[in-house]
mmCIF file of C-alpha atoms in Angstrom:
data_model
loop_
_atom_site.group_PDB
_atom_site.id
_atom_site.type_symbol
_atom_site.label_atom_id
_atom_site.label_comp_id
_atom_site.label_asym_id
_atom_site.label_seq_id
_atom_site.Cartn_x
_atom_site.Cartn_y
_atom_site.Cartn_z
ATOM 1 C CA UNK A 1 22.002 -16.086 -9.513
ATOM 2 C CA UNK A 2 19.945 -13.088 -7.779
ATOM 3 C CA UNK A 3 23.144 -11.269 -6.654
ATOM 4 C CA UNK A 4 23.452 -7.795 -5.866
ATOM 5 C CA UNK A 5 27.095 -6.630 -5.529
ATOM 6 C CA UNK A 6 28.088 -3.848 -3.160
ATOM 7 C CA UNK A 7 31.186 -1.839 -2.896
ATOM 8 C CA UNK A 8 33.282 -0.604 -1.112
ATOM 9 C CA UNK A 9 32.985 -2.775 2.014
ATOM 10 C CA UNK A 10 33.776 0.015 4.209
ATOM 11 C CA UNK A 11 34.187 3.812 3.575
ATOM 12 C CA UNK A 12 35.873 6.445 5.637
ATOM 13 C CA UNK A 13 35.044 9.916 4.995
ATOM 14 C CA UNK A 14 35.709 13.319 6.345
ATOM 15 C CA UNK A 15 32.930 15.503 7.635
ATOM 16 C CA UNK A 16 31.398 17.505 4.749
ATOM 17 C CA UNK A 17 32.505 15.220 2.184
ATOM 18 C CA UNK A 18 30.987 13.059 -0.055
ATOM 19 C CA UNK A 19 30.008 9.481 0.308
ATOM 20 C CA UNK A 20 29.736 7.261 -2.599
ATOM 21 C CA UNK A 21 28.500 3.662 -2.384
ATOM 22 C CA UNK A 22 27.857 1.607 -5.633
ATOM 23 C CA UNK A 23 25.759 -1.514 -6.393
ATOM 24 C CA UNK A 24 25.363 -3.604 -9.549
ATOM 25 C CA UNK A 25 22.866 -6.231 -10.275
ATOM 26 C CA UNK A 26 22.431 -9.146 -12.999
ATOM 27 C CA UNK A 27 18.636 -10.045 -12.980
ATOM 28 C CA UNK A 28 16.796 -7.763 -15.276
ATOM 29 C CA UNK A 29 13.563 -8.690 -13.453
ATOM 30 C CA UNK A 30 14.414 -6.162 -10.434
ATOM 31 C CA UNK A 31 12.204 -3.358 -10.558
ATOM 32 C CA UNK A 32 12.598 -1.365 -7.264
ATOM 33 C CA UNK A 33 15.952 -0.523 -5.497
ATOM 34 C CA UNK A 34 15.948 0.605 -2.099
ATOM 35 C CA UNK A 35 18.796 1.630 0.302
ATOM 36 C CA UNK A 36 18.809 0.841 3.949
ATOM 37 C CA UNK A 37 20.686 2.400 6.732
ATOM 38 C CA UNK A 38 21.522 0.295 9.712
ATOM 39 C CA UNK A 39 22.919 1.553 13.130
ATOM 40 C CA UNK A 40 24.337 -0.762 15.701
ATOM 41 C CA UNK A 41 21.807 -2.823 17.572
ATOM 42 C CA UNK A 42 18.976 -1.479 15.158
ATOM 43 C CA UNK A 43 17.170 -3.060 12.263
ATOM 44 C CA UNK A 44 17.769 -1.588 8.607
ATOM 45 C CA UNK A 45 15.673 1.399 8.029
ATOM 46 C CA UNK A 46 14.749 2.537 4.472
ATOM 47 C CA UNK A 47 16.527 5.362 3.385
ATOM 48 C CA UNK A 48 15.658 6.187 -0.170
ATOM 49 C CA UNK A 49 14.481 3.993 -3.145
ATOM 50 C CA UNK A 50 14.191 4.450 -6.835
ATOM 51 C CA UNK A 51 12.380 2.726 -9.779
ATOM 52 C CA UNK A 52 14.410 1.930 -12.938
ATOM 53 C CA UNK A 53 12.508 4.403 -15.063
ATOM 54 C CA UNK A 54 14.105 7.190 -13.220
ATOM 55 C CA UNK A 55 17.753 8.006 -13.642
ATOM 56 C CA UNK A 56 18.191 9.964 -10.221
ATOM 57 C CA UNK A 57 16.246 10.544 -7.000
ATOM 58 C CA UNK A 58 17.293 12.998 -4.382
ATOM 59 C CA UNK A 59 16.099 13.288 -0.825
ATOM 60 C CA UNK A 60 17.797 16.031 1.158
ATOM 61 C CA UNK A 61 21.526 14.991 1.133
ATOM 62 C CA UNK A 62 21.057 11.721 -0.155
ATOM 63 C CA UNK A 63 20.631 10.776 -3.907
ATOM 64 C CA UNK A 64 20.347 7.773 -5.828
ATOM 65 C CA UNK A 65 21.851 7.448 -9.320
ATOM 66 C CA UNK A 66 20.576 4.749 -11.534
ATOM 67 C CA UNK A 67 21.976 3.466 -14.674
ATOM 68 C CA UNK A 68 19.649 0.999 -16.101
ATOM 69 C CA UNK A 69 21.843 -0.167 -19.312
ATOM 70 C CA UNK A 70 24.788 -0.745 -16.987
ATOM 71 C CA UNK A 71 22.575 -2.250 -14.420
ATOM 72 C CA UNK A 72 24.300 -0.259 -11.631
ATOM 73 C CA UNK A 73 23.077 2.089 -9.174
ATOM 74 C CA UNK A 74 24.658 4.239 -6.426
ATOM 75 C CA UNK A 75 24.004 6.245 -3.023
ATOM 76 C CA UNK A 76 25.754 9.884 -2.792
ATOM 77 C CA UNK A 77 25.603 11.152 0.509
ATOM 78 C CA UNK A 78 26.594 14.864 0.292
ATOM 79 C CA UNK A 79 27.997 17.080 3.182
ATOM 80 C CA UNK A 80 28.395 13.745 5.419
ATOM 81 C CA UNK A 81 28.058 14.021 8.983
ATOM 82 C CA UNK A 82 29.387 11.984 11.846
ATOM 83 C CA UNK A 83 25.904 10.987 12.367
ATOM 84 C CA UNK A 84 25.719 9.517 8.949
ATOM 85 C CA UNK A 85 28.205 6.581 10.249
ATOM 86 C CA UNK A 86 26.207 3.394 9.694
ATOM 87 C CA UNK A 87 26.118 0.538 7.462
ATOM 88 C CA UNK A 88 24.323 0.846 4.295
ATOM 89 C CA UNK A 89 22.829 -1.746 2.004
ATOM 90 C CA UNK A 90 21.460 -1.691 -1.322
ATOM 91 C CA UNK A 91 18.760 -3.918 -2.198
ATOM 92 C CA UNK A 92 16.883 -4.875 -5.166
ATOM 93 C CA UNK A 93 13.370 -6.155 -5.267
ATOM 94 C CA UNK A 94 11.478 -8.168 -7.807
ATOM 95 C CA UNK A 95 8.002 -9.777 -7.975
ATOM 96 C CA UNK A 96 8.204 -13.508 -7.043
ATOM 97 C CA UNK A 97 4.774 -15.099 -7.590
ATOM 98 C CA UNK A 98 2.369 -13.320 -5.446
ATOM 99 C CA UNK A 99 5.192 -11.788 -3.212
ATOM 100 C CA UNK A 100 8.212 -9.730 -3.635
ATOM 101 C CA UNK A 101 11.441 -10.700 -2.676
ATOM 102 C CA UNK A 102 14.243 -8.208 -1.630
ATOM 103 C CA UNK A 103 17.708 -9.224 -2.220
ATOM 104 C CA UNK A 104 20.641 -7.216 -0.155
ATOM 105 C CA UNK A 105 23.989 -6.144 -1.185
ATOM 106 C CA UNK A 106 26.813 -6.994 1.509
ATOM 107 C CA UNK A 107 26.727 -3.749 3.069
ATOM 108 C CA UNK A 108 29.171 -1.055 3.482
ATOM 109 C CA UNK A 109 30.089 0.329 6.632
ATOM 110 C CA UNK A 110 30.521 4.075 6.735
ATOM 111 C CA UNK A 111 32.523 6.190 8.996
ATOM 112 C CA UNK A 112 32.318 9.935 8.988
ATOM 113 C CA UNK A 113 35.147 11.520 10.849
ATOM 114 C CA UNK A 114 34.654 14.730 12.634
ATOM 115 C CA UNK B 1 2.352 4.100 16.012
ATOM 116 C CA UNK B 2 4.309 1.187 17.603
ATOM 117 C CA UNK B 3 7.053 -0.437 15.145
ATOM 118 C CA UNK B 4 7.862 -4.113 14.389
ATOM 119 C CA UNK B 5 8.367 -5.847 17.794
ATOM 120 C CA UNK B 6 10.706 -8.882 18.007
ATOM 121 C CA UNK B 7 11.048 -10.936 20.927
ATOM 122 C CA UNK B 8 13.121 -12.051 22.620
ATOM 123 C CA UNK B 9 16.078 -9.605 21.718
ATOM 124 C CA UNK B 10 18.830 -12.153 22.734
ATOM 125 C CA UNK B 11 18.786 -15.917 23.158
ATOM 126 C CA UNK B 12 21.442 -18.237 23.809
ATOM 127 C CA UNK B 13 20.957 -22.074 22.523
ATOM 128 C CA UNK B 14 22.907 -25.130 22.580
ATOM 129 C CA UNK B 15 23.547 -27.134 19.281
ATOM 130 C CA UNK B 16 20.720 -29.623 18.566
ATOM 131 C CA UNK B 17 17.915 -27.546 20.446
ATOM 132 C CA UNK B 18 15.377 -25.743 18.788
ATOM 133 C CA UNK B 19 14.244 -22.251 19.025
ATOM 134 C CA UNK B 20 11.185 -19.969 18.164
ATOM 135 C CA UNK B 21 11.268 -16.413 17.411
ATOM 136 C CA UNK B 22 8.296 -14.070 17.441
ATOM 137 C CA UNK B 23 7.539 -10.898 15.352
ATOM 138 C CA UNK B 24 4.543 -8.661 15.838
ATOM 139 C CA UNK B 25 4.236 -6.354 12.734
ATOM 140 C CA UNK B 26 3.142 -2.631 12.753
ATOM 141 C CA UNK B 27 -0.543 -2.563 13.059
ATOM 142 C CA UNK B 28 -2.510 -3.014 9.901
ATOM 143 C CA UNK B 29 0.468 -4.483 8.155
ATOM 144 C CA UNK B 30 -0.554 -7.932 6.867
ATOM 145 C CA UNK B 31 2.752 -9.168 5.397
ATOM 146 C CA UNK B 32 5.943 -10.544 7.507
ATOM 147 C CA UNK B 33 9.283 -11.232 6.277
ATOM 148 C CA UNK B 34 12.136 -12.901 7.926
ATOM 149 C CA UNK B 35 15.755 -12.466 7.223
ATOM 150 C CA UNK B 36 19.013 -13.905 8.613
ATOM 151 C CA UNK B 37 21.827 -11.373 9.142
ATOM 152 C CA UNK B 38 25.372 -12.496 9.577
ATOM 153 C CA UNK B 39 28.868 -11.037 9.162
ATOM 154 C CA UNK B 40 29.888 -13.274 6.369
ATOM 155 C CA UNK B 41 26.403 -13.802 4.408
ATOM 156 C CA UNK B 42 24.814 -10.422 5.067
ATOM 157 C CA UNK B 43 21.260 -10.197 4.800
ATOM 158 C CA UNK B 44 19.435 -13.302 3.348
ATOM 159 C CA UNK B 45 15.795 -13.888 2.785
ATOM 160 C CA UNK B 46 14.128 -16.618 4.819
ATOM 161 C CA UNK B 47 10.494 -16.406 3.825
ATOM 162 C CA UNK B 48 7.469 -14.081 3.702
ATOM 163 C CA UNK B 49 3.936 -14.814 5.042
ATOM 164 C CA UNK B 50 0.741 -13.101 4.209
ATOM 165 C CA UNK B 51 -2.806 -14.008 5.458
ATOM 166 C CA UNK B 52 -1.276 -16.980 7.199
ATOM 167 C CA UNK B 53 0.196 -18.518 4.037
ATOM 168 C CA UNK B 54 3.979 -18.578 3.348
ATOM 169 C CA UNK B 55 4.034 -16.672 -0.164
ATOM 170 C CA UNK B 56 8.007 -16.879 -0.722
ATOM 171 C CA UNK B 57 10.888 -18.837 0.436
ATOM 172 C CA UNK B 58 14.402 -18.325 0.509
ATOM 173 C CA UNK B 59 17.078 -20.993 0.088
ATOM 174 C CA UNK B 60 17.420 -22.145 3.550
ATOM 175 C CA UNK B 61 17.195 -25.708 4.770
ATOM 176 C CA UNK B 62 13.694 -27.311 6.045
ATOM 177 C CA UNK B 63 14.862 -26.913 9.612
ATOM 178 C CA UNK B 64 13.813 -23.167 9.366
ATOM 179 C CA UNK B 65 10.147 -22.732 9.259
ATOM 180 C CA UNK B 66 7.586 -20.061 10.051
ATOM 181 C CA UNK B 67 3.978 -19.436 10.579
ATOM 182 C CA UNK B 68 1.522 -16.501 10.732
ATOM 183 C CA UNK B 69 -1.222 -16.149 12.836
ATOM 184 C CA UNK B 70 -4.645 -14.465 12.005
ATOM 185 C CA UNK B 71 -3.709 -11.389 13.652
ATOM 186 C CA UNK B 72 -0.569 -11.194 11.366
ATOM 187 C CA UNK B 73 1.828 -11.912 14.207
ATOM 188 C CA UNK B 74 4.495 -14.314 12.791
ATOM 189 C CA UNK B 75 7.028 -16.993 14.589
ATOM 190 C CA UNK B 76 9.775 -18.611 13.025
ATOM 191 C CA UNK B 77 11.293 -21.929 14.240
ATOM 192 C CA UNK B 78 14.721 -23.491 13.854
ATOM 193 C CA UNK B 79 15.109 -26.958 14.701
ATOM 194 C CA UNK B 80 18.308 -29.005 15.226
ATOM 195 C CA UNK B 81 20.514 -25.772 15.964
ATOM 196 C CA UNK B 82 23.640 -25.729 14.351
ATOM 197 C CA UNK B 83 26.635 -23.257 15.140
ATOM 198 C CA UNK B 84 26.306 -21.666 11.899
ATOM 199 C CA UNK B 85 22.774 -20.592 12.748
ATOM 200 C CA UNK B 86 24.259 -18.054 15.147
ATOM 201 C CA UNK B 87 23.094 -14.638 13.728
ATOM 202 C CA UNK B 88 20.582 -11.641 13.932
ATOM 203 C CA UNK B 89 17.352 -12.647 12.770
ATOM 204 C CA UNK B 90 15.257 -9.646 11.456
ATOM 205 C CA UNK B 91 11.621 -9.526 10.913
ATOM 206 C CA UNK B 92 10.156 -7.067 8.636
ATOM 207 C CA UNK B 93 6.462 -5.823 8.069
ATOM 208 C CA UNK B 94 4.748 -4.285 4.997
ATOM 209 C CA UNK B 95 1.182 -3.539 4.194
ATOM 210 C CA UNK B 96 0.904 -6.313 1.621
ATOM 211 C CA UNK B 97 3.140 -8.412 -0.903
ATOM 212 C CA UNK B 98 3.357 -7.900 -4.398
ATOM 213 C CA UNK B 99 3.481 -4.138 -4.069
ATOM 214 C CA UNK B 100 6.646 -1.989 -3.727
ATOM 215 C CA UNK B 101 5.759 -0.934 -0.118
ATOM 216 C CA UNK B 102 8.361 0.131 2.469
ATOM 217 C CA UNK B 103 9.327 -2.832 4.608
ATOM 218 C CA UNK B 104 9.799 -1.934 8.179
ATOM 219 C CA UNK B 105 12.543 -3.735 10.043
ATOM 220 C CA UNK B 106 12.335 -4.902 13.811
ATOM 221 C CA UNK B 107 15.390 -4.673 16.130
ATOM 222 C CA UNK B 108 15.999 -8.459 15.558
ATOM 223 C CA UNK B 109 16.650 -11.394 17.674
ATOM 224 C CA UNK B 110 20.336 -12.005 18.433
ATOM 225 C CA UNK B 111 20.568 -15.856 18.448
ATOM 226 C CA UNK B 112 23.892 -17.540 19.653
ATOM 227 C CA UNK B 113 24.322 -21.265 19.487
ATOM 228 C CA UNK B 114 26.978 -22.707 21.624
#
């Protein structure tokens, strides 16, 4: 089963706090791990992505930490802002024939309180 | 440049009917993927098209089908609609399959089956 398990389902953080969302996978064929951010009424938008040969990637306030041996990866949002309130999806991508297939986690609804 | 355009934005259909959804990818993108998003199942991969050929298919019944035209525009069709088909259908375009290139999502078509 090509599942990606994501937790927590919902998260409430105070403005300025750190938001942490965790994901775990089983299939070692996954070789690309993007995070998507989705606002109500919009499609998901790529936030940040990492490959398994890197343990951490930082872009502004967003950091992905990747633990290949544990098959886990997480998104950290530093100095969380009310504008970060959205649903976040982790995903894992693998080659499937001549194409690639994205498998998404179940999503985390983040609310940042002002 | 224009993003991914999905039409229509909203649809209401009756059980047993069929529906066709349309997706125009970003100019220059030749790969189009379709996803179904529901509160219970999250984002699930339907299929991917490249060069008018289906390259990958998710675990959905044969009632779900698609096609891609020579201009890379894609349509998906759902026949004999069921209540459980009510969902947000998202289309994503990317440069080509087989590569870890960013997938850009449209705003989706909200399908309600009554």
